[in-house]
Tab-separated table of C-alpha atoms and ligand atoms in Angstrom:
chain	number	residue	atom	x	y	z
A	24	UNK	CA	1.596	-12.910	6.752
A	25	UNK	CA	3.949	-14.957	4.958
A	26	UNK	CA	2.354	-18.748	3.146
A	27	UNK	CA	3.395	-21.186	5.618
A	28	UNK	CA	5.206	-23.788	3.883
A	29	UNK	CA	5.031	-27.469	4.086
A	30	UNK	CA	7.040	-30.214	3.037
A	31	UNK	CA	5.808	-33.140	1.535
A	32	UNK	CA	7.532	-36.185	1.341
A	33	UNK	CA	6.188	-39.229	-0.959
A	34	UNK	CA	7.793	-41.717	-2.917
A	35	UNK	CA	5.325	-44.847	-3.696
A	36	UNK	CA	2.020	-45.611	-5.580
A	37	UNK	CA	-0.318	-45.332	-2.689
A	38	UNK	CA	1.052	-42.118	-1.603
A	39	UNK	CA	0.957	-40.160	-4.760
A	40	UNK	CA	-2.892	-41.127	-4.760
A	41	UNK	CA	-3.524	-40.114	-0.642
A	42	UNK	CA	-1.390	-36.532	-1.534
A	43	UNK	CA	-2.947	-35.944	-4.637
A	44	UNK	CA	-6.129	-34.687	-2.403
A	45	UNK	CA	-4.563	-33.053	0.224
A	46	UNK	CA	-1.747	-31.446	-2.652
A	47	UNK	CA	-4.685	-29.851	-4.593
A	48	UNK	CA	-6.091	-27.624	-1.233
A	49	UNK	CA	-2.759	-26.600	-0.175
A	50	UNK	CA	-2.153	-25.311	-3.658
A	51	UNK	CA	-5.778	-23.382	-3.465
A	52	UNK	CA	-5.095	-21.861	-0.766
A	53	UNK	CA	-2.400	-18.750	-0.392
A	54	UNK	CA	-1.728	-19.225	2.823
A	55	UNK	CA	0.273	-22.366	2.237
A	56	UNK	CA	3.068	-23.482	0.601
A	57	UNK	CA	3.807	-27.270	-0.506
A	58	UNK	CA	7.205	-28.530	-1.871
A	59	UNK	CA	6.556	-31.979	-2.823
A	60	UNK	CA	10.113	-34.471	-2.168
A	61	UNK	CA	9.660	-37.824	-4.480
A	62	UNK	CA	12.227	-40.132	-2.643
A	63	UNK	CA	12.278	-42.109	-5.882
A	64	UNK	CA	10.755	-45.297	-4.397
A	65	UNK	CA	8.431	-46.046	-7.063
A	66	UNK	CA	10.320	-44.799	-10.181
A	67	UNK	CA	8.759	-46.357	-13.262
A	68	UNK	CA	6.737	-44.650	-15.609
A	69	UNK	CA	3.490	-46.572	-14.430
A	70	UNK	CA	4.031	-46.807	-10.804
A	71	UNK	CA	4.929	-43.115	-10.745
A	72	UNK	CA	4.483	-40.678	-13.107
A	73	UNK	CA	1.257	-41.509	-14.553
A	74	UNK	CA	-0.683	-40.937	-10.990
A	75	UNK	CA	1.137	-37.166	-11.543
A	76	UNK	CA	-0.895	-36.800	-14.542
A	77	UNK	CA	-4.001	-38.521	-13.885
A	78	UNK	CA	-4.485	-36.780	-10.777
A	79	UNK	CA	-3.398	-33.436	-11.597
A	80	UNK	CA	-0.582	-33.108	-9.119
A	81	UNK	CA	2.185	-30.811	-10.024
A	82	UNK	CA	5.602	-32.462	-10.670
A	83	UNK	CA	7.920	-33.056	-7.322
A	84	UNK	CA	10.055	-29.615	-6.496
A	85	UNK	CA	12.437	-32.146	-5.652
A	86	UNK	CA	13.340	-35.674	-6.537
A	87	UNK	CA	15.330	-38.286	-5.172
A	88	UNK	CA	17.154	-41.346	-6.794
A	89	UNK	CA	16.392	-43.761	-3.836
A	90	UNK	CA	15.248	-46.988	-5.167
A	91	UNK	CA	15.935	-50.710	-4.532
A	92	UNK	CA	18.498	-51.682	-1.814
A	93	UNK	CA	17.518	-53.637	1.561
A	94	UNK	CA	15.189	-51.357	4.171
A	95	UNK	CA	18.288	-50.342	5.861
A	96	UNK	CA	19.914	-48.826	2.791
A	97	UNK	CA	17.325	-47.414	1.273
A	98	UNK	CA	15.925	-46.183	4.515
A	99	UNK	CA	19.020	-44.155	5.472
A	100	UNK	CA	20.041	-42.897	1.228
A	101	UNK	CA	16.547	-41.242	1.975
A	102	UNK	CA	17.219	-39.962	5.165
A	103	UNK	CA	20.640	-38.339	4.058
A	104	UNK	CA	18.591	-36.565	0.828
A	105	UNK	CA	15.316	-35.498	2.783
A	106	UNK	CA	18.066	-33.696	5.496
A	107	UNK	CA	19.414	-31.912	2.768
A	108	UNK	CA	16.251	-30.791	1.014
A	109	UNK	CA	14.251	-30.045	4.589
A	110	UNK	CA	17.744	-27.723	5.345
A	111	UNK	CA	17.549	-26.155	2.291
A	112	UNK	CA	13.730	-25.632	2.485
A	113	UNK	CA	13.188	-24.972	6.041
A	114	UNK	CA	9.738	-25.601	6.245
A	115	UNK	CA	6.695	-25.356	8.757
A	116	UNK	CA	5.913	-28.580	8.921
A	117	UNK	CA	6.325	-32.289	7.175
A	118	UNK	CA	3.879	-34.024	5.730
A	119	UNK	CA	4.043	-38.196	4.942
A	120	UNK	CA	1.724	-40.341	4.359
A	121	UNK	CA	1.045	-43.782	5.009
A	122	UNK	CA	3.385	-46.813	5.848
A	123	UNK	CA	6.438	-47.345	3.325
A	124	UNK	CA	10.402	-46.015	4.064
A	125	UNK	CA	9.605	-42.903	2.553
A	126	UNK	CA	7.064	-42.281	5.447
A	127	UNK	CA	9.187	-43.350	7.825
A	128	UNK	CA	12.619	-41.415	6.559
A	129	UNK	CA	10.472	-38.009	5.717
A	130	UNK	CA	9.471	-38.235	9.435
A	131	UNK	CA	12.988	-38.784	11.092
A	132	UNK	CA	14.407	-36.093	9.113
A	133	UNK	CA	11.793	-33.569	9.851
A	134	UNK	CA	11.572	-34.832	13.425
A	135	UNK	CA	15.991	-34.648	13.745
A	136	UNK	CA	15.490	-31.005	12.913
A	137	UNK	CA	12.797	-29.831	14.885
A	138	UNK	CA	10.284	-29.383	12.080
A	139	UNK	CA	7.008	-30.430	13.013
A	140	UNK	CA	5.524	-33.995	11.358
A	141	UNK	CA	1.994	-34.479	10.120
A	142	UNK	CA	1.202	-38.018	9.426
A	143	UNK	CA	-1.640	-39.079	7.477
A	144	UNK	CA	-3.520	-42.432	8.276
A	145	UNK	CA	-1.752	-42.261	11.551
A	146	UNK	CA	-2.614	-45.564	14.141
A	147	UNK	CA	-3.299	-48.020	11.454
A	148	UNK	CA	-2.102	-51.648	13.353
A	149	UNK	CA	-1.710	-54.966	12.162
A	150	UNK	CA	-0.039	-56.102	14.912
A	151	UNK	CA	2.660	-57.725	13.170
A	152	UNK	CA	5.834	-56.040	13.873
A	153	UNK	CA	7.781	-58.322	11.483
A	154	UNK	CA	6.142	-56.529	8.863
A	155	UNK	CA	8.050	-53.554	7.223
A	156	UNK	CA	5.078	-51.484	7.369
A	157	UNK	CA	4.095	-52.256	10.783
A	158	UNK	CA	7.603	-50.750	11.937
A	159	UNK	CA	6.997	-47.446	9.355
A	160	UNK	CA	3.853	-46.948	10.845
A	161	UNK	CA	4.498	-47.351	14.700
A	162	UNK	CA	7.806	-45.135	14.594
A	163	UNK	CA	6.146	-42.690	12.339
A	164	UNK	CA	3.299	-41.761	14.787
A	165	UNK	CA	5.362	-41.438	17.703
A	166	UNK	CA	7.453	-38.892	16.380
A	167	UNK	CA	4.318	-36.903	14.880
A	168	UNK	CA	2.572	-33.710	15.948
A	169	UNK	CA	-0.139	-34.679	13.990
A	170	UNK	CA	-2.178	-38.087	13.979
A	171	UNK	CA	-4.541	-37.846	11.168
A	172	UNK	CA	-6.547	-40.972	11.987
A	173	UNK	CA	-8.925	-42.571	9.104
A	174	UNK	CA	-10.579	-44.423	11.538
A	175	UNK	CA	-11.944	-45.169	14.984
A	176	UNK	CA	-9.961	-48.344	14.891
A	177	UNK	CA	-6.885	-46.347	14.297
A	178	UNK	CA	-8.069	-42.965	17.123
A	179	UNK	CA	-8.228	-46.360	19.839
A	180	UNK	CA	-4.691	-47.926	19.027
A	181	UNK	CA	-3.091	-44.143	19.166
A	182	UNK	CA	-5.170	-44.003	22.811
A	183	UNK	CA	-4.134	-47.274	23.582
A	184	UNK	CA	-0.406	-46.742	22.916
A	185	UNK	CA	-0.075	-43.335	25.065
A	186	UNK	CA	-0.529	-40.736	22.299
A	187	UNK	CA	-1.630	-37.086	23.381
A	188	UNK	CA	-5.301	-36.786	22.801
A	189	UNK	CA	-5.019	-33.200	21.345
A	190	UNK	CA	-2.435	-34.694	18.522
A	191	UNK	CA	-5.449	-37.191	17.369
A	192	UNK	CA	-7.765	-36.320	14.684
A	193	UNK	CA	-9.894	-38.023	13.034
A	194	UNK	CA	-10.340	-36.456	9.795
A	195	UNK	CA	-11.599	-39.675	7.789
A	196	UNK	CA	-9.838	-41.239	4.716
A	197	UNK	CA	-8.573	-39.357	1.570
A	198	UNK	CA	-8.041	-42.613	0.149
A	199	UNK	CA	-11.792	-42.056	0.140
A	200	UNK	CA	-12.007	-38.608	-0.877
A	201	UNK	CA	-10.071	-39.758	-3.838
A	202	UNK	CA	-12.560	-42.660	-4.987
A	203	UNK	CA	-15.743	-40.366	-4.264
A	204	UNK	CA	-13.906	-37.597	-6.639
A	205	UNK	CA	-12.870	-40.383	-9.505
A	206	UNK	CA	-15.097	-43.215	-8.582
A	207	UNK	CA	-18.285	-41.548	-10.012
A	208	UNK	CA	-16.002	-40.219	-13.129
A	209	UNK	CA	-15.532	-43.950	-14.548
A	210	UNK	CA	-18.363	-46.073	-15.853
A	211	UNK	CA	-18.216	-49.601	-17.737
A	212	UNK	CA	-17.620	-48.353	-21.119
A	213	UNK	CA	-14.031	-48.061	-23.185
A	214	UNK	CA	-11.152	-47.336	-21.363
A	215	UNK	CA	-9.144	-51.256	-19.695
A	216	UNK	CA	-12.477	-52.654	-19.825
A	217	UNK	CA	-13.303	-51.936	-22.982
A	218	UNK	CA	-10.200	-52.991	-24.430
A	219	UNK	CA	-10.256	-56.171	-22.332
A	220	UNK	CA	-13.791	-56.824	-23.452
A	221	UNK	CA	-12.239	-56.542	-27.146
A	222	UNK	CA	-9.378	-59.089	-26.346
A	223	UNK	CA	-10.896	-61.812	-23.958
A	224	UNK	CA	-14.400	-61.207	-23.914
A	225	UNK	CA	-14.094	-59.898	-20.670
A	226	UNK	CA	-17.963	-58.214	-19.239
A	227	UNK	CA	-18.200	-56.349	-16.653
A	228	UNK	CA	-19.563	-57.916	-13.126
A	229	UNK	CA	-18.011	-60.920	-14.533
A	230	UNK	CA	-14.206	-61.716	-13.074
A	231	UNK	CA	-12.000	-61.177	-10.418
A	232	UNK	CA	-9.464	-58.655	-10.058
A	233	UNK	CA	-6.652	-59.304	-8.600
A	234	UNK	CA	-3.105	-57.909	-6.992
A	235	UNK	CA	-0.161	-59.267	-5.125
A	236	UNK	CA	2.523	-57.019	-3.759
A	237	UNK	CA	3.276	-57.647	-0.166
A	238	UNK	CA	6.740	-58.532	1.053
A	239	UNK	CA	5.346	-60.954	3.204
A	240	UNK	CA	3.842	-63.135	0.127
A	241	UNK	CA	6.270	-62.273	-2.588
A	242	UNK	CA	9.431	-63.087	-0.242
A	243	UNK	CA	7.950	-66.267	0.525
A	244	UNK	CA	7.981	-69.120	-1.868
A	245	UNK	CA	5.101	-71.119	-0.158
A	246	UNK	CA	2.690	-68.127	0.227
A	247	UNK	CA	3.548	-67.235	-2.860
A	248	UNK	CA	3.353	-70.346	-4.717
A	249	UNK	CA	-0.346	-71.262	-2.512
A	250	UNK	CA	-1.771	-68.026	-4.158
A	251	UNK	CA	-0.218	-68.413	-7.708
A	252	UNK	CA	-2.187	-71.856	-7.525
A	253	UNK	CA	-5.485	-70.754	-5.887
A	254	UNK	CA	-5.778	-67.790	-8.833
A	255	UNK	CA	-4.643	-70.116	-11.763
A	256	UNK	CA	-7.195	-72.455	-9.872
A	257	UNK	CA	-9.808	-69.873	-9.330
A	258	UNK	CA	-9.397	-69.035	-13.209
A	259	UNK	CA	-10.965	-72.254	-14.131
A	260	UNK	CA	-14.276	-70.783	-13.326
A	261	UNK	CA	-13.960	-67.013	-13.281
A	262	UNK	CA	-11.708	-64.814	-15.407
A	263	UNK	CA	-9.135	-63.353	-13.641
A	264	UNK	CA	-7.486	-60.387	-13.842
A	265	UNK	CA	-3.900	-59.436	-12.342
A	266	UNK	CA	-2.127	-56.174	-12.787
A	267	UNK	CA	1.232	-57.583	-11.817
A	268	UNK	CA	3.562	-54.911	-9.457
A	269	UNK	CA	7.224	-55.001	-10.709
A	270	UNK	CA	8.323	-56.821	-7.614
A	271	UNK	CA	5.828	-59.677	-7.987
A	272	UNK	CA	7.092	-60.159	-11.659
A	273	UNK	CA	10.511	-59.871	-11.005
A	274	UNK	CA	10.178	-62.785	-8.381
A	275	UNK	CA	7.913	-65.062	-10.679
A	276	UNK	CA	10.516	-64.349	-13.371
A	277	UNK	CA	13.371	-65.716	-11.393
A	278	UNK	CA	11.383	-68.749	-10.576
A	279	UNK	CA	10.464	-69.067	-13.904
A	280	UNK	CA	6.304	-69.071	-13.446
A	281	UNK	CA	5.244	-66.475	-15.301
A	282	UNK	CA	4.547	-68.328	-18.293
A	283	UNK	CA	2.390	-70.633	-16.613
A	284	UNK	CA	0.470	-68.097	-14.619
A	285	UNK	CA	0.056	-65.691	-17.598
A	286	UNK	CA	-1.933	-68.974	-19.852
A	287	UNK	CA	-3.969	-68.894	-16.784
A	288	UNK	CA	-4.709	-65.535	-15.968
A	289	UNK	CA	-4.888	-62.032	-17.385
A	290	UNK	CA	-1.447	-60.302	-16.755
A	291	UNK	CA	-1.452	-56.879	-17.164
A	292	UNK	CA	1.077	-53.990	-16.405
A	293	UNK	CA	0.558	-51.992	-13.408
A	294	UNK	CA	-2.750	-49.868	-14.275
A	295	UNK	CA	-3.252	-46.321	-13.645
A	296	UNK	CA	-5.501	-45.133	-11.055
A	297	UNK	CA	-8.426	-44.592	-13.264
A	298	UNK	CA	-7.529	-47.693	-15.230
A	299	UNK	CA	-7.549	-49.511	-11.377
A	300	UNK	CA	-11.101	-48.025	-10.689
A	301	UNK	CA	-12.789	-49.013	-13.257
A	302	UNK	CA	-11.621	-52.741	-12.669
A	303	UNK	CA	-12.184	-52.660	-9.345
A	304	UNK	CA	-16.132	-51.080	-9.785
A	305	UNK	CA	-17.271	-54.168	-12.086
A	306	UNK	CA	-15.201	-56.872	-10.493
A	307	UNK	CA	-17.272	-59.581	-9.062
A	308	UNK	CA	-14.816	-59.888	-6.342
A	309	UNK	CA	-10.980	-58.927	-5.664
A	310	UNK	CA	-8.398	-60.667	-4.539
A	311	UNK	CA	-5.664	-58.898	-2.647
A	312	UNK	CA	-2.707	-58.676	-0.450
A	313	UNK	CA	-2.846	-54.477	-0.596
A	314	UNK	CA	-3.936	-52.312	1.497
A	315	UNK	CA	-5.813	-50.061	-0.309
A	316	UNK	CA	-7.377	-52.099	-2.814
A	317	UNK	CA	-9.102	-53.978	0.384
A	318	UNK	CA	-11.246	-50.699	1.073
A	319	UNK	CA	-11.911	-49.930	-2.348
A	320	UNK	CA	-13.452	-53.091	-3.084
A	321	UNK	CA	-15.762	-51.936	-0.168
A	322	UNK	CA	-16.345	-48.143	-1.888
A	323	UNK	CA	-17.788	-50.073	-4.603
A	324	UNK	CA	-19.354	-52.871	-2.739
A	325	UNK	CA	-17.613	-55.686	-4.274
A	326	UNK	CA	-16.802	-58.040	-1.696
A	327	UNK	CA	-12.672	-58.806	-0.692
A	328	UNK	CA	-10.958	-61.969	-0.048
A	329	UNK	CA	-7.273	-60.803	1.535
A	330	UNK	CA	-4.492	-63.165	1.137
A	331	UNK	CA	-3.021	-61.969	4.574
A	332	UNK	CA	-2.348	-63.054	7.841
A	333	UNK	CA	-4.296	-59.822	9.303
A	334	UNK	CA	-5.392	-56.406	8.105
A	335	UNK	CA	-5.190	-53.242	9.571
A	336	UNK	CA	-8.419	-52.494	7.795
A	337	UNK	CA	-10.560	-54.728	10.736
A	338	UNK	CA	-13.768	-52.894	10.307
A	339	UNK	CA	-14.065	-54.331	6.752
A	340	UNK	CA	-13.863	-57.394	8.402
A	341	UNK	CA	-16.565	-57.154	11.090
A	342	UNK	CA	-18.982	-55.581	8.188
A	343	UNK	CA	-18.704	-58.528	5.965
A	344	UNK	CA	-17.288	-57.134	2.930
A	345	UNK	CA	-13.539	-58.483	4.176
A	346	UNK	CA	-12.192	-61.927	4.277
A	347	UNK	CA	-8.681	-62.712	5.793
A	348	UNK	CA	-7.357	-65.657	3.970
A	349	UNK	CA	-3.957	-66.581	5.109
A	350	UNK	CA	-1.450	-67.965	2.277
A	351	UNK	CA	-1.007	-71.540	4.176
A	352	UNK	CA	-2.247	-73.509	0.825
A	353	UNK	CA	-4.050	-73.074	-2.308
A	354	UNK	CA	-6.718	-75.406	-1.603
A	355	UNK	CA	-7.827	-73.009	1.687
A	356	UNK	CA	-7.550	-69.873	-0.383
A	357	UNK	CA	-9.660	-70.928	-3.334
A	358	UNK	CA	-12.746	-71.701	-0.625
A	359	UNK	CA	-12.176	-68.577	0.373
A	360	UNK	CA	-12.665	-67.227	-2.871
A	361	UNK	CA	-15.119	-69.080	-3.519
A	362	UNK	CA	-17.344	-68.160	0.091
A	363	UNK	CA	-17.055	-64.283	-0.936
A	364	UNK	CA	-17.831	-64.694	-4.498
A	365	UNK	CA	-21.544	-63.104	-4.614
A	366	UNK	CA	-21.368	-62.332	-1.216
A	367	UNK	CA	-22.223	-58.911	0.421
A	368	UNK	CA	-21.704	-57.216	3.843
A	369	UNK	CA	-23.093	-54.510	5.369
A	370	UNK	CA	-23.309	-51.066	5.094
A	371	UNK	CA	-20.540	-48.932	7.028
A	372	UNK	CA	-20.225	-45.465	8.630
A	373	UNK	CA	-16.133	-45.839	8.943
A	374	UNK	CA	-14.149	-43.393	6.528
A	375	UNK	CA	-15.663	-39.960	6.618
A	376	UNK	CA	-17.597	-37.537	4.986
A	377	UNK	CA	-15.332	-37.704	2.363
A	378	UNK	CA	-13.819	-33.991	3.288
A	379	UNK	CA	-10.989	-35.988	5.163
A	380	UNK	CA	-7.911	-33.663	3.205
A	381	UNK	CA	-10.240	-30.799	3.855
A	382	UNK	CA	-9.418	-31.293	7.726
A	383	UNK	CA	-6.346	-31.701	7.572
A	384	UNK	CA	-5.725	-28.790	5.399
A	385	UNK	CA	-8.036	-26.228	7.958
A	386	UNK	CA	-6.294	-28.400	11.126
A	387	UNK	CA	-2.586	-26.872	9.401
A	388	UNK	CA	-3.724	-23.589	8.819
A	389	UNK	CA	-4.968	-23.092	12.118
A	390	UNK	CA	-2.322	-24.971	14.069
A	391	UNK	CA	0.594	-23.178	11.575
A	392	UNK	CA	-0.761	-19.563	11.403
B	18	UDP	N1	-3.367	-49.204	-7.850
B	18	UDP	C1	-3.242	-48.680	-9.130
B	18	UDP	N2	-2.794	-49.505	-10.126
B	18	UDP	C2	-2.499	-50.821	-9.937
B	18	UDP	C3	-2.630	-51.356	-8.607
B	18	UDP	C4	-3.053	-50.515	-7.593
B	18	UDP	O1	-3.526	-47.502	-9.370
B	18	UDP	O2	-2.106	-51.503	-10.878
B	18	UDP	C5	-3.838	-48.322	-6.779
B	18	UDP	C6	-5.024	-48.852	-6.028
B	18	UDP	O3	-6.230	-48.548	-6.703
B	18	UDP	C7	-4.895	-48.134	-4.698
B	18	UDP	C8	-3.399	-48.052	-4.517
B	18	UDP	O4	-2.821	-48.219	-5.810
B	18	UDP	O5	-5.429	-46.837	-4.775
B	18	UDP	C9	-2.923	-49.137	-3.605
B	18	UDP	O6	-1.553	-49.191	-3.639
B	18	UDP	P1	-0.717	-50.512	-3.337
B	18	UDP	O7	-1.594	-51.697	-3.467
B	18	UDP	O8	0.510	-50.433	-4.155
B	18	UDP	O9	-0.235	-50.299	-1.831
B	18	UDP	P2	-0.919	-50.471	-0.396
B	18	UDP	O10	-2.275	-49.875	-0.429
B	18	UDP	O11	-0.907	-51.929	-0.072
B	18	UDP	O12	-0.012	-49.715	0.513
C-alpha cells in the first residue's frame, strides 16, 4: 500500500517545537508521508530556522512568504498559498498545531477541500474570545477530525462544546515529549548560562527569566508599561533575564524604552530552544505572558507568575506552580513575583506519559490505512 501522506502546516516558534516530535515518527515510519508548509509567520533566523536545526527537523517542502499584516490579511495570504500547495499535494490528511493564523488558515484550507484536519492541543480555552488565539483555537477544533487533547481540562471543554466523543483523544502533550527528550540533555554548565555567568555573574538558581509576547500586553500601553516597571522593579533584587520577541522590541523601540529597560534587565535575542531550556531549568522563577513557557516552568519545577488575565493552562494553577497576575499595575505584579519566588506546588499527573506524538502518529496510521 501506498505511504499515506500528510500535510503539515506550521509557521511560528511554538509550532516548529510541538512538530518537531510528531515530524521525526512520521519520517520513521514508511507508511507515512509528511510535507511540511512554513507559512512564513515567524521568518527570522532565530525565531525560525534555528529550531530546524536544533531539533533535527528537515527543512519545509514548501515555504510561504506570509508575514506581518493585520489577522485578516495575513490570515487569508495564507489561506490563498496553503490552497495551492494542499491542491498540488493532495494529501490524506492536515496536520496544525496549536493556536496562531497558521493553525487556523492550514485548517480552513484543508477543511474547504475535503481533506481531513488533525489538530494538535485541540480544546485548550481561555475563555477570552477577544483574544486572537482564543478565535484560532475554537474555529480550528470545530472543523477537525481529530482533537488531540493535552489535557483533561481540554477532553471537558471539547465535551462541553458538542464535539463527537470518538474525534477526542487524549494523547498528552508533545510540548512535553519535547522537554523530557531535551530537558535531561542540558545541565548548568557552558552554553547561555555559561556565557551569562562570564558577563554578569549570573549563577544558576539565582534570577528570573523572563518573556513577553502576547498581543494582549504588547498592544497595550498600560499592561505593557505595568510589567516593564514590575521587572525593572523586580531587578532591584533578583537578576533578570528577558529574551525579548521581535514584536515586544519593536513596540518598546517606538516608545523609546528600551534603553531604560535594557540598564535594568538582561536583554537578550530570542534564544534557541536549548538555549531557552537551560534558562528556564535554573531560573528561580519565570515570568511570563506565553503559553508554553508557563508549563515548562512546571517540567522543571520552577514556580510561574503569568502576567495574564487567564490561562488556558488552569491545572498549573490549581497545583500551585501557576500564578495569574493580571497587568492592572506594577505595584500588584511585583507582589506577585515576589509570593512565587521560592515557592513550590504540587506534584501533577496532567500531560502524559510523555509518548503523546507517539499516539497521534499510531491514531493516523490506523484511522488513514
Ligand atoms: N522559546 C524559545 N526561545 C525564546 C522564547 C521561547 O525557544 O527565546 C520557546 C519556549 O521554550 C517554548 C516556546 O518557545 O517552547 C513557546 O513559544 P512562545 O512563547 O513564542 O509561544 P506560546 O507558547 O505563547 O504560544
Amino acid at each position: 500500500m501506498p505511504p499515506k501522506k500528510i500535510v503539515t502546516v506550521i509557521g511560528a516558534r511554538p509550532q516548529f517545537i510541538k512538530a518537531s516530535a510528531v515530524s521525526a515518527l512520521l519520517r520513521q515510519d514508511e507508511r507515512m508521508r509528511e510535507v511540511v508548509v512554513h507559512t512564513g509567520q515567524h521568518f527570522d533566523t532565530n525565531m525560525s530556522d534555528v529550531f530546524f536545526e536544533e531539533l533535527g527537523m528537515a527543512p519545509p517542502a514548501h515555504q510561504c512568504a506570509v508575514h506581518g499584516g493585520s489577522h485578516g490579511e495575513m490570515t487569508g495570504r495564507m489561506l490563498v498559498d496553503i490552497e495551492k500547495v494542499l491542491l498540488a499535494e493532495q494529501p490524506d490528511a492536515v496536520l496544525v498545531y496549536g493556536d496562531t493564523n497558521s493553525t487556523l488558515a492550514g485548517a480552513v484550507a484543508a477543511v474547504k477541500l475535503h481533506i481531513p484536519v488533525a489538530h494538535v492541543e485541540a480544546g485548550l480555552r481561555s475563555f477570552n474570545v477577544r483574544s486572537p488565539e482564543e478565535v484560532n483555537r475554537i474555529l480550528t477544533d470545530r472543523v477537525s477530525r481529530w482533537l488531540f487533547t493535552p489535557t483533561n481540562a481540554a477532553g471537558a471543554n471539547l465535551r462541553h462544546e458538542g464535539s463527537r466523543a470518538d474525534h477526542i483523544d487524549q494523547v498528552g502533550d508533545v510540548m512535553f515529549d519535547v522537554a523530557l527528550h531535551h530537558g535531561a540533555r542540558v545541565d548548568e554548565h557552558g552554553g547561555v548560562l555559561g556565557e551569562l555567568r562570564r558577563i554578569y555573574g549570573l549563577r544558576p538558581g539565582a534570577y528570573c527569566l523572563a518573556t513577553i509576547h502576547r498581543a494582549e500586553n504588547t498592544d497595550h500601553p498600560a499592561r505593557l508599561t505595568a510589567i516593564v516597571e514590575a521587572l525593572t522593579h523586580f531587578s532591584k533584587e533578583i537578576k533578570v533575564v528577558l529574551p525579548l520577541h521581535p514584536r515586544t522590541r519593536s513596540v518598546l523601540a517606538q516608545q523609546g524604552r528600551l534603553d531604560a529597560l535594557e540598564r535594568a534587565v538582561i536583554l537578550m535575542e530570542p534564544q534557541s530552544y536549548l538555549a531557552m531550556v537551560q534558562l528556564e531549568k535554573y531560573a528561580a522563577l519565570i515570568a511570563t505572558d506565553s503559553g508554553g513557557v508557563q508549563k515548562e516552568a512546571y517540567f522543571y519545577r520552577v514556580p510561574c507568575v503569568t502576567f495574564r488575565d487567564e490561562t488556558e493552562w488552569v491545572e498549573l494553577l490549581d497545583a500551585g506552580w501557576n500564578r495569574l497576575a493580571p497587568p492592572a499595575e506594577a505595584a500588584t505584579l511585583l507582589s506577585s513575583l515576589h509570593a512565587s519566588l521560592g515557592s513550590k506546588g504540587a506534584e501533577l499527573d496532567a500531560y502524559g506519559a510523555g509518548d503523546a506524538a507517539k499516539r497521534i502518529v499510531a491514531r493516523l496510521l490506523r484511522d488513514l490505512h
